[in-house]
Amino acid sequence: LESYEAAQGWIVVTIIGAAIGLNAAFLNIITEWLADIKMGHCKTAFYLNENFCCWGEDNGCADWERWTGLEPINYFLYIMFAILFSFTSATLVKSYAPYAAGSGISEIKCIIAGFIMKGFLGFRTLAIKSIALPLAIGSGLSVGKEGPSVHYAVCTGNVISKLFNKYRQNASKTREILSACAAAGVAVAFGSPIGGVLFSLEEMSSYFPLKTMWRSYFCALVATAVLAAMNPFRTGQLVMFQVHYDRTWHFFEFLFYIIIGVFGGLYGAFVIKWNLRVQAFRKKYLANYAILEAVLLAAATAIVCYPNAFLRIDMTESMEILFLECEGAEDYHGLCESKHRLRNVISLVIATVVRVFFVIISYGCKVPAGIFVPSMAIGALFGRTLGIIVQALYDANPQSLFFSSCQPDVPCITPGTYAFLGAASALSGIMHIYVSVVVIMFELTGALTYILPTMIVVGVTKAVSELFGSGGIADRMIWFSGFPYLDNKEEHNFGVPVSHAMITDVVSIPSTGLTLKTVERLLAKDNYQGFPIVDHENSKILIGYIGRTELCYAVERAKRERTLSPLAKCTFASSTTNSSSAMDPTATTPIVLTTSASLPSEPLDYASSSSTTIDFTRYVDATPVTVHPRLPLETVLELFRKIGPRVILIEYHGKLMGLVTVKDCLKYQFKAEAAEHGDRDREVLG
Amino acid sequence: LESYEAAQGWIVVTIIGAAIGLNAAFLNIITEWLADIKMGHCKTAFYLNENFCCWGEDNGCADWERWTGLEPINYFLYIMFAILFSFTSATLVKSYAPYAAGSGISEIKCIIAGFIMKGFLGFRTLAIKSIALPLAIGSGLSVGKEGPSVHYAVCTGNVISKLFNKYRQNASKTREILSACAAAGVAVAFGSPIGGVLFSLEEMSSYFPLKTMWRSYFCALVATAVLAAMNPFRTGQLVMFQVHYDRTWHFFEFLFYIIIGVFGGLYGAFVIKWNLRVQAFRKKYLANYAILEAVLLAAATAIVCYPNAFLRIDMTESMEILFLECEGAEDYHGLCESKHRLRNVISLVIATVVRVFFVIISYGCKVPAGIFVPSMAIGALFGRTLGIIVQALYDANPQSLFFSSCQPDVPCITPGTYAFLGAASALSGIMHIYVSVVVIMFELTGALTYILPTMIVVGVTKAVSELFGSGGIADRMIWFSGFPYLDNKEEHNFGVPVSHAMITDVVSIPSTGLTLKTVERLLAKDNYQGFPIVDHENSKILIGYIGRTELCYAVERAKRERTLSPLAKCTFASSTTNSSSAMDPTATTPIVLTTSASLPSEPLDYASSSSTTIDFTRYVDATPVTVHPRLPLETVLELFRKIGPRVILIEYHGKLMGLVTVKDCLKYQFKAEAAEHGDRDREVLG
């Protein structure tokens, strides 16, 4: 039985991983089919997408047919499908599971940090998210499925782990599982198990011990293996595309890599800023028109994007095309041909601008929607543009000193690698994740030779992003929504002791003497998370701490077990805990012994003799986290982050001086920041 | 100036990274030359190794000549060179820098955790390690250069950072730099920057915030870029070899992957156990014969290894050969030919056993020596053996159900991939690192398709390793050497409060009343790291804590500034700190005012009026980390690990009850473990 206990964690993680992998395979297949059905259908079997319909053939086939032969009607049908899909998706979300909207990453970050959000990870959210996500992607909105896949993975983990006793009762163990699920979510979305683990470490988890890392590793492994076994793309690959760059880079290209890195940083800052404004607008004016908004967005996206070759297709597909090395016969709409260079550049620039605009207005609308792949697609568009320009420069001056390290016979500049680096840069610019981006790009494409360029680009993006400060889009959304979350990336420097932020008018409970009535009134009236236990109301010598939930439970239980007079005395400290109360002459521990007046069948133990003295000692935490009032506030925040208590008590020479919670610290921080910057930041959201 | 302060960290890391990269390039070139010179020499230029001598040609050339035409004489010269190199290496280490011996990873772990080891990271160690390492590798001993590369990288970081004020004064900032250097060390050793970062996270650092992660990322990036720019292998690659597997794996192969994983776990447990016994023997009997030992080992290795085709060559080279996919013309001594299968298997099994034996007796001898690559080489030997056997099985029964997923026309089993997985497994088995191994293997070879198999193999290795418990070879060496180190991989479950482990007879200093003479006697006599300050010796109300170093410094400084009577009174708490001393009626704060009897030129400030009252208040930490005596010992260990104080005071209702240091906790742990297991473990080392 004991070894079952120990193994239970791994069993649960295996089941969860398998479920996530299955779900991901299912979603991949549906998403592809929905994306293709907008264009045409398979004559032999309607349920096949273009790829499977034309299995083994390269550029379409006779079995796959456009809806009609007339291009304007195809255009119209494309728009109609987009509207239908987005309408269905938004209606499902609105009617059944409002929490299924968006990417969910911000909320999950808070939940993993200890915040409670009922229903956010429930079964209904999981089901609706799994159905509405392919529809949202299929509708052609500029949103991705990678962010939401973290949400459905974490939902899966939450739903399944709740079936096991161990996790139903232990919130901190559940959070460990949720961290692992976040890793598996990214792992299946990108086919990048190690990237998933690092994503969970870098972005999702405020506390990530090695044990959680191994859980995440294992969960991501199982999920990816199941996905590989399902083989949804029938290519034997985990990802939709894989590139092999045979050509290597040159040191002079570092200059352009820096440009790409700067673009990523600027892109992130720009999109975050404007997206937050759109969010504020949406919150204020569009709250009741969620479905209409989604439909209009989808229609507008379809109308605008259809004419552009790079916008019409799925974003993942467009990335695959943009990453092409242009070796051999591979080509798409003349992208590889140097004679179409100008046309391509114009088309790419238009596509970049349009895509950025749609990402800003689409991310946050009320369908399941992520921002990973849209950002990567934008980065790839920009990168390819730059790559083609550099190639043109080289072709114009092949003999110049700058290009001297190029070998004469082989192509020197590979625009596909610029697209690849652009994707990495934009992703890290928007999410403010770095190491995981390098690993994800790496696992996504297998471009081993390009690890140094990727690291440089991402490093530059990080430096630029930091000039604009204040975290990635997930952190900004947390801030925008006002969730209590301690960002462990930022370093706060308050320069004040904790006593400046603490609450001093604390309702504390004396260890003895309080009647049950008073305790119940305390529980009914006050909205505190818990109560410090003190020796005596005047001396305030700290004895312990009792959480509100524990106290409620204890009172309920005591009342259920026997009939209690409302005047029964409550004690919160046994005599052993009180041993040194001799120091304080005012503290006395009166022990009232009365015979039990209630149940005759009750055994004659300690409990039976105390129907008018209720002992709550075992619910009291005798060793709460306490600090000195002069301890710097930074250190207190560190304690919250690393040790993770709900509340920290301030004790001075044994006396309770006050308490702080994370919220109090954040309140103080907001006040301090407001005093410093004025209302500059808030105003942005006006 | 302020922005210089902020940028200083990055500047320092850049310089350090560049230095590490340069050093690595230099070492790579020297090592290759030394390895080749044992066999022969370049006729055109003696300083070229075989590769450069025969640039552009595949299998040797006429310019590269064996020393003689007679094989026995070549054999003899091979042995002589091995002896010469090992003698030089061991002599250098013994005479100039004993700390340069071994891999240094265990010690660096302790140093990063806060342990102080004077000279271990000094310039002399760096210089000797950089010279003696290529000699040790060149001598053919079964040791690797990857572990020591962490040591020389960290030395470089320490030496360079000490040139900057910011780091000379701040030990914790320096430790951050050292973590980054460890990452760079692995990065240049394997050409694996991200693997280096993860290695530093997983193995080296007890505390690894995101900021350190980015420092490590940047340092590894710079080091790798410099190494790439130096291009020591003239292949444009970061690593000595890169494999491309065109064939993919099959699900039935998972069975064999599990066997490989089990091998890795068993290998690790076996080598760790026996190597520790050898270490104990070495410590006891061979301490004075370090040079002789190294020479004999090198001679024995050379004599035994020369006749075997897989043992004669450099271990890195042998891995490259074993990883071969056997596609096209590539071959080595008939390894790819099925007709030589039996001969190959026998040769490989012999090589595996011999290599394991030599690793056990060589690792720890007094030359710079790592265990990464030897372990990988052993894993690769075993993996290739298994791969050839599986291939033979398939060739015997190509139609069996088990192999049904093999396609008929293409080779189904690729023994090279088994070698690859074997290397990963053995590395993680010996070091007990997992995620970093996956990434390192991945960056080393670019075998993207094999990420799932690698993860499975490493996962199995982890499970098997955990059956044997007690950490990787670095952790066992720490334990063997008795360094004070809190392993954050292990979870301790003592089930006792901290009061069981605390020291109760603490020498504390009353806040007032002590004479200078007494303080000096305390400093002279006692060997404590510091002293708690209490209100009064009887009441023991805790006021603060003063470190021994701070107190020494304060006393020296006070004496330097003015002439002091030995009877001068020392105060350790200003009246504000004492404000609540009213609570304790016994505490008084007598302020003795006397006119200064010494320097007439002294300005008439507070200091001048207190030549008989010395105020040490500003050296006192008024908010030391304090805990309740009933706090579980596990939580206290967590505090040590995560907050990192030198000492934790135990306070009960304001009174000082005792204190604990990391050492006290470890002592308690050893005692508890000894009581549990008997002396089983220690005895192993007899």
Short mmCIF file of C-alpha atoms in Angstrom, two decimals, chain A residues 225-452:
data_model
loop_
_atom_site.label_atom_id
_atom_site.label_comp_id
_atom_site.label_asym_id
_atom_site.label_seq_id
_atom_site.Cartn_x
_atom_site.Cartn_y
_atom_site.Cartn_z
CA ALA A 225 4.83 9.72 -27.00
CA VAL A 226 1.06 9.21 -27.18
CA LEU A 227 0.79 11.98 -29.73
CA ALA A 228 3.59 10.38 -31.74
CA ALA A 229 1.85 7.01 -31.54
CA MET A 230 -1.40 8.57 -32.79
CA ASN A 231 0.64 10.17 -35.54
CA PRO A 232 -1.99 12.74 -36.49
CA PHE A 233 -0.05 14.17 -39.39
CA ARG A 234 0.82 10.72 -40.76
CA THR A 235 4.35 11.92 -41.27
CA GLY A 236 5.89 10.19 -38.30
CA GLN A 237 6.82 13.62 -37.08
CA LEU A 238 5.61 15.36 -34.01
CA VAL A 239 5.29 18.70 -35.66
CA MET A 240 3.65 19.93 -38.81
CA PHE A 241 6.92 20.89 -40.30
CA GLN A 242 10.56 20.27 -39.90
CA VAL A 243 13.27 22.14 -41.69
CA HIS A 244 16.78 21.11 -42.46
CA TYR A 245 19.21 23.83 -43.19
CA ASP A 246 22.24 22.45 -44.97
CA ARG A 247 23.84 25.83 -45.28
CA THR A 248 25.45 27.48 -42.32
CA TRP A 249 25.60 31.10 -41.21
CA HIS A 250 28.39 33.66 -41.52
CA PHE A 251 29.65 36.00 -38.87
CA PHE A 252 28.68 39.11 -40.88
CA GLU A 253 25.06 38.00 -40.64
CA PHE A 254 25.14 38.78 -36.92
CA LEU A 255 24.37 42.37 -37.90
CA PHE A 256 21.06 41.30 -39.43
CA TYR A 257 20.36 38.97 -36.56
CA ILE A 258 20.55 41.96 -34.27
CA ILE A 259 18.00 43.76 -36.45
CA ILE A 260 15.70 40.76 -36.15
CA GLY A 261 16.16 40.72 -32.39
CA VAL A 262 15.32 44.40 -32.14
CA PHE A 263 12.22 43.82 -34.25
CA GLY A 264 11.04 41.11 -31.84
CA GLY A 265 11.43 43.38 -28.85
CA LEU A 266 9.65 46.28 -30.52
CA TYR A 267 6.91 44.03 -31.84
CA GLY A 268 6.28 42.68 -28.34
CA ALA A 269 6.16 46.10 -26.71
CA PHE A 270 3.92 47.51 -29.46
CA VAL A 271 1.43 44.65 -29.48
CA ILE A 272 1.25 44.45 -25.70
CA LYS A 273 0.58 48.15 -25.41
CA TRP A 274 -2.13 48.30 -28.06
CA ASN A 275 -3.69 44.98 -27.21
CA LEU A 276 -4.19 46.17 -23.64
CA ARG A 277 -5.95 49.27 -24.95
CA VAL A 278 -8.18 47.10 -27.09
CA GLN A 279 -8.87 44.93 -24.06
CA ALA A 280 -9.87 47.95 -22.05
CA PHE A 281 -12.15 49.05 -24.87
CA ARG A 282 -13.62 45.55 -25.14
CA LYS A 283 -14.26 45.40 -21.40
CA LYS A 284 -16.01 48.75 -21.45
CA TYR A 285 -18.10 48.61 -24.59
CA LEU A 286 -18.17 45.11 -26.03
CA ALA A 287 -18.89 43.00 -22.95
CA ASN A 288 -22.40 42.17 -24.18
CA TYR A 289 -21.56 41.66 -27.83
CA ALA A 290 -19.02 38.88 -27.54
CA ILE A 291 -20.52 36.68 -30.27
CA LEU A 292 -21.12 39.51 -32.68
CA GLU A 293 -17.57 40.72 -32.12
CA ALA A 294 -16.08 37.31 -32.89
CA VAL A 295 -18.17 36.94 -36.03
CA LEU A 296 -17.30 40.40 -37.31
CA LEU A 297 -13.63 39.82 -36.60
CA ALA A 298 -13.69 36.52 -38.45
CA ALA A 299 -15.51 38.07 -41.41
CA ALA A 300 -13.11 41.00 -41.57
CA THR A 301 -10.11 38.68 -41.29
CA ALA A 302 -11.44 36.46 -44.07
CA ILE A 303 -12.23 39.40 -46.36
CA VAL A 304 -8.88 41.07 -45.91
CA CYS A 305 -6.66 38.00 -45.77
CA TYR A 306 -7.99 35.92 -48.64
CA PRO A 307 -6.36 37.96 -51.41
CA ASN A 308 -2.86 37.72 -49.89
CA ALA A 309 -1.06 34.45 -50.55
CA PHE A 310 0.65 34.45 -47.15
CA LEU A 311 -2.42 35.41 -45.15
CA ARG A 312 -4.96 33.10 -46.77
CA ILE A 313 -3.42 29.92 -45.51
CA ASP A 314 -3.16 28.59 -41.99
CA MET A 315 -0.48 30.35 -39.92
CA THR A 316 1.43 27.15 -39.23
CA GLU A 317 1.45 26.38 -42.93
CA SER A 318 2.62 29.87 -43.75
CA MET A 319 5.53 29.47 -41.36
CA GLU A 320 6.49 26.21 -42.97
CA ILE A 321 6.62 27.99 -46.32
CA LEU A 322 8.54 30.97 -45.02
CA PHE A 323 11.15 28.74 -43.38
CA LEU A 324 11.96 27.03 -46.70
CA GLU A 325 15.62 26.87 -47.59
CA CYS A 326 14.73 26.97 -51.30
CA GLU A 327 16.97 24.03 -52.04
CA GLY A 328 15.91 21.86 -54.97
CA ALA A 329 12.36 21.99 -56.24
CA GLU A 330 10.61 23.40 -53.18
CA ASP A 331 8.73 26.61 -53.82
CA TYR A 332 5.46 28.38 -53.08
CA HIS A 333 4.00 31.10 -55.24
CA GLY A 334 7.43 31.94 -56.58
CA LEU A 335 8.81 32.79 -53.12
CA CYS A 336 12.16 31.25 -53.96
CA GLU A 337 12.62 32.92 -57.31
CA SER A 338 14.81 35.96 -57.41
CA LYS A 339 12.88 37.51 -60.29
CA HIS A 340 9.77 37.88 -58.09
CA ARG A 341 11.75 39.52 -55.31
CA LEU A 342 10.03 42.91 -55.36
CA ARG A 343 6.57 41.40 -55.59
CA ASN A 344 7.38 39.08 -52.71
CA VAL A 345 8.74 41.83 -50.51
CA ILE A 346 5.64 43.98 -51.06
CA SER A 347 3.35 41.06 -50.40
CA LEU A 348 5.28 40.13 -47.25
CA VAL A 349 5.29 43.67 -45.87
CA ILE A 350 1.55 43.97 -46.40
CA ALA A 351 1.03 40.60 -44.76
CA THR A 352 3.17 41.64 -41.76
CA VAL A 353 1.25 44.86 -41.18
CA VAL A 354 -2.18 43.29 -41.65
CA ARG A 355 -1.32 40.38 -39.39
CA VAL A 356 -0.06 42.66 -36.61
CA PHE A 357 -3.27 44.68 -36.81
CA PHE A 358 -5.47 41.61 -36.61
CA VAL A 359 -3.48 40.09 -33.77
CA ILE A 360 -3.92 43.26 -31.75
CA ILE A 361 -7.67 43.35 -32.21
CA SER A 362 -8.28 39.59 -32.10
CA TYR A 363 -6.30 38.40 -29.09
CA GLY A 364 -8.61 38.54 -26.13
CA CYS A 365 -11.89 38.14 -28.02
CA LYS A 366 -14.23 35.63 -26.50
CA VAL A 367 -13.15 32.44 -28.25
CA PRO A 368 -10.25 30.13 -27.28
CA ALA A 369 -7.29 32.04 -28.62
CA GLY A 370 -3.55 32.04 -28.21
CA ILE A 371 -0.89 34.44 -29.35
CA PHE A 372 2.12 32.14 -29.75
CA VAL A 373 1.76 31.09 -33.37
CA PRO A 374 0.36 34.41 -34.65
CA SER A 375 3.42 36.12 -33.21
CA MET A 376 5.73 33.55 -34.74
CA ALA A 377 4.02 33.93 -38.08
CA ILE A 378 4.51 37.69 -37.96
CA GLY A 379 8.14 37.25 -37.02
CA ALA A 380 8.58 34.83 -39.89
CA LEU A 381 7.01 37.29 -42.34
CA PHE A 382 9.31 40.07 -41.19
CA GLY A 383 12.34 37.77 -41.16
CA ARG A 384 11.71 36.52 -44.65
CA THR A 385 11.34 40.11 -45.86
CA LEU A 386 14.67 41.05 -44.34
CA GLY A 387 16.24 37.89 -45.70
CA ILE A 388 15.13 38.64 -49.24
CA ILE A 389 16.45 42.18 -48.93
CA VAL A 390 19.83 40.95 -47.70
CA GLN A 391 19.91 38.43 -50.52
CA ALA A 392 19.23 41.21 -53.01
CA LEU A 393 22.03 43.25 -51.44
CA TYR A 394 24.42 40.35 -51.83
CA ASP A 395 23.37 39.69 -55.41
CA ALA A 396 24.00 43.37 -56.17
CA ASN A 397 27.49 43.44 -54.57
CA PRO A 398 28.81 39.90 -54.39
CA GLN A 399 32.42 41.11 -54.38
CA SER A 400 32.14 43.63 -51.55
CA LEU A 401 34.33 43.27 -48.49
CA PHE A 402 31.30 42.84 -46.26
CA PHE A 403 30.30 39.64 -48.02
CA SER A 404 33.85 38.38 -48.36
CA SER A 405 33.24 35.28 -46.27
CA CYS A 406 30.65 34.02 -48.76
CA GLN A 407 31.82 31.18 -50.94
CA PRO A 408 31.37 31.92 -54.62
CA ASP A 409 29.58 28.81 -55.83
CA VAL A 410 26.92 28.23 -53.17
CA PRO A 411 24.02 30.47 -52.18
CA CYS A 412 25.31 32.74 -49.41
CA ILE A 413 22.14 34.13 -47.85
CA THR A 414 19.28 31.84 -46.91
CA PRO A 415 16.14 33.96 -46.36
CA GLY A 416 14.42 30.98 -44.75
CA THR A 417 16.78 31.13 -41.78
CA TYR A 418 15.89 34.80 -41.28
CA ALA A 419 12.23 33.81 -41.17
CA PHE A 420 13.09 31.13 -38.63
CA LEU A 421 14.96 33.60 -36.44
CA GLY A 422 12.18 36.17 -36.84
CA ALA A 423 9.67 33.66 -35.51
CA ALA A 424 11.85 33.00 -32.47
CA SER A 425 12.33 36.70 -31.87
CA ALA A 426 8.66 37.65 -32.08
CA LEU A 427 7.64 34.79 -29.81
CA SER A 428 10.11 35.77 -27.13
CA GLY A 429 9.23 39.45 -27.57
CA ILE A 430 5.55 38.92 -26.88
CA MET A 431 5.84 36.33 -24.09
CA HIS A 432 9.11 37.47 -22.52
CA ILE A 433 10.38 33.92 -22.43
CA TYR A 434 13.83 33.22 -23.70
CA VAL A 435 15.54 29.96 -22.93
CA SER A 436 12.36 28.03 -23.68
CA VAL A 437 11.98 29.78 -27.02
CA VAL A 438 15.44 28.68 -28.06
CA VAL A 439 14.65 25.09 -27.14
CA ILE A 440 11.20 25.16 -28.73
CA MET A 441 12.51 26.53 -32.03
CA PHE A 442 15.22 24.00 -31.90
CA GLU A 443 12.90 21.06 -31.29
CA LEU A 444 10.38 22.42 -33.77
CA THR A 445 12.79 22.54 -36.63
CA GLY A 446 15.89 20.60 -35.70
CA ALA A 447 18.00 23.52 -36.92
CA LEU A 448 20.98 22.57 -34.79
CA THR A 449 23.45 24.69 -36.71
CA TYR A 450 21.38 27.76 -35.94
CA ILE A 451 21.47 27.53 -32.19
CA LEU A 452 23.99 30.35 -31.82
#
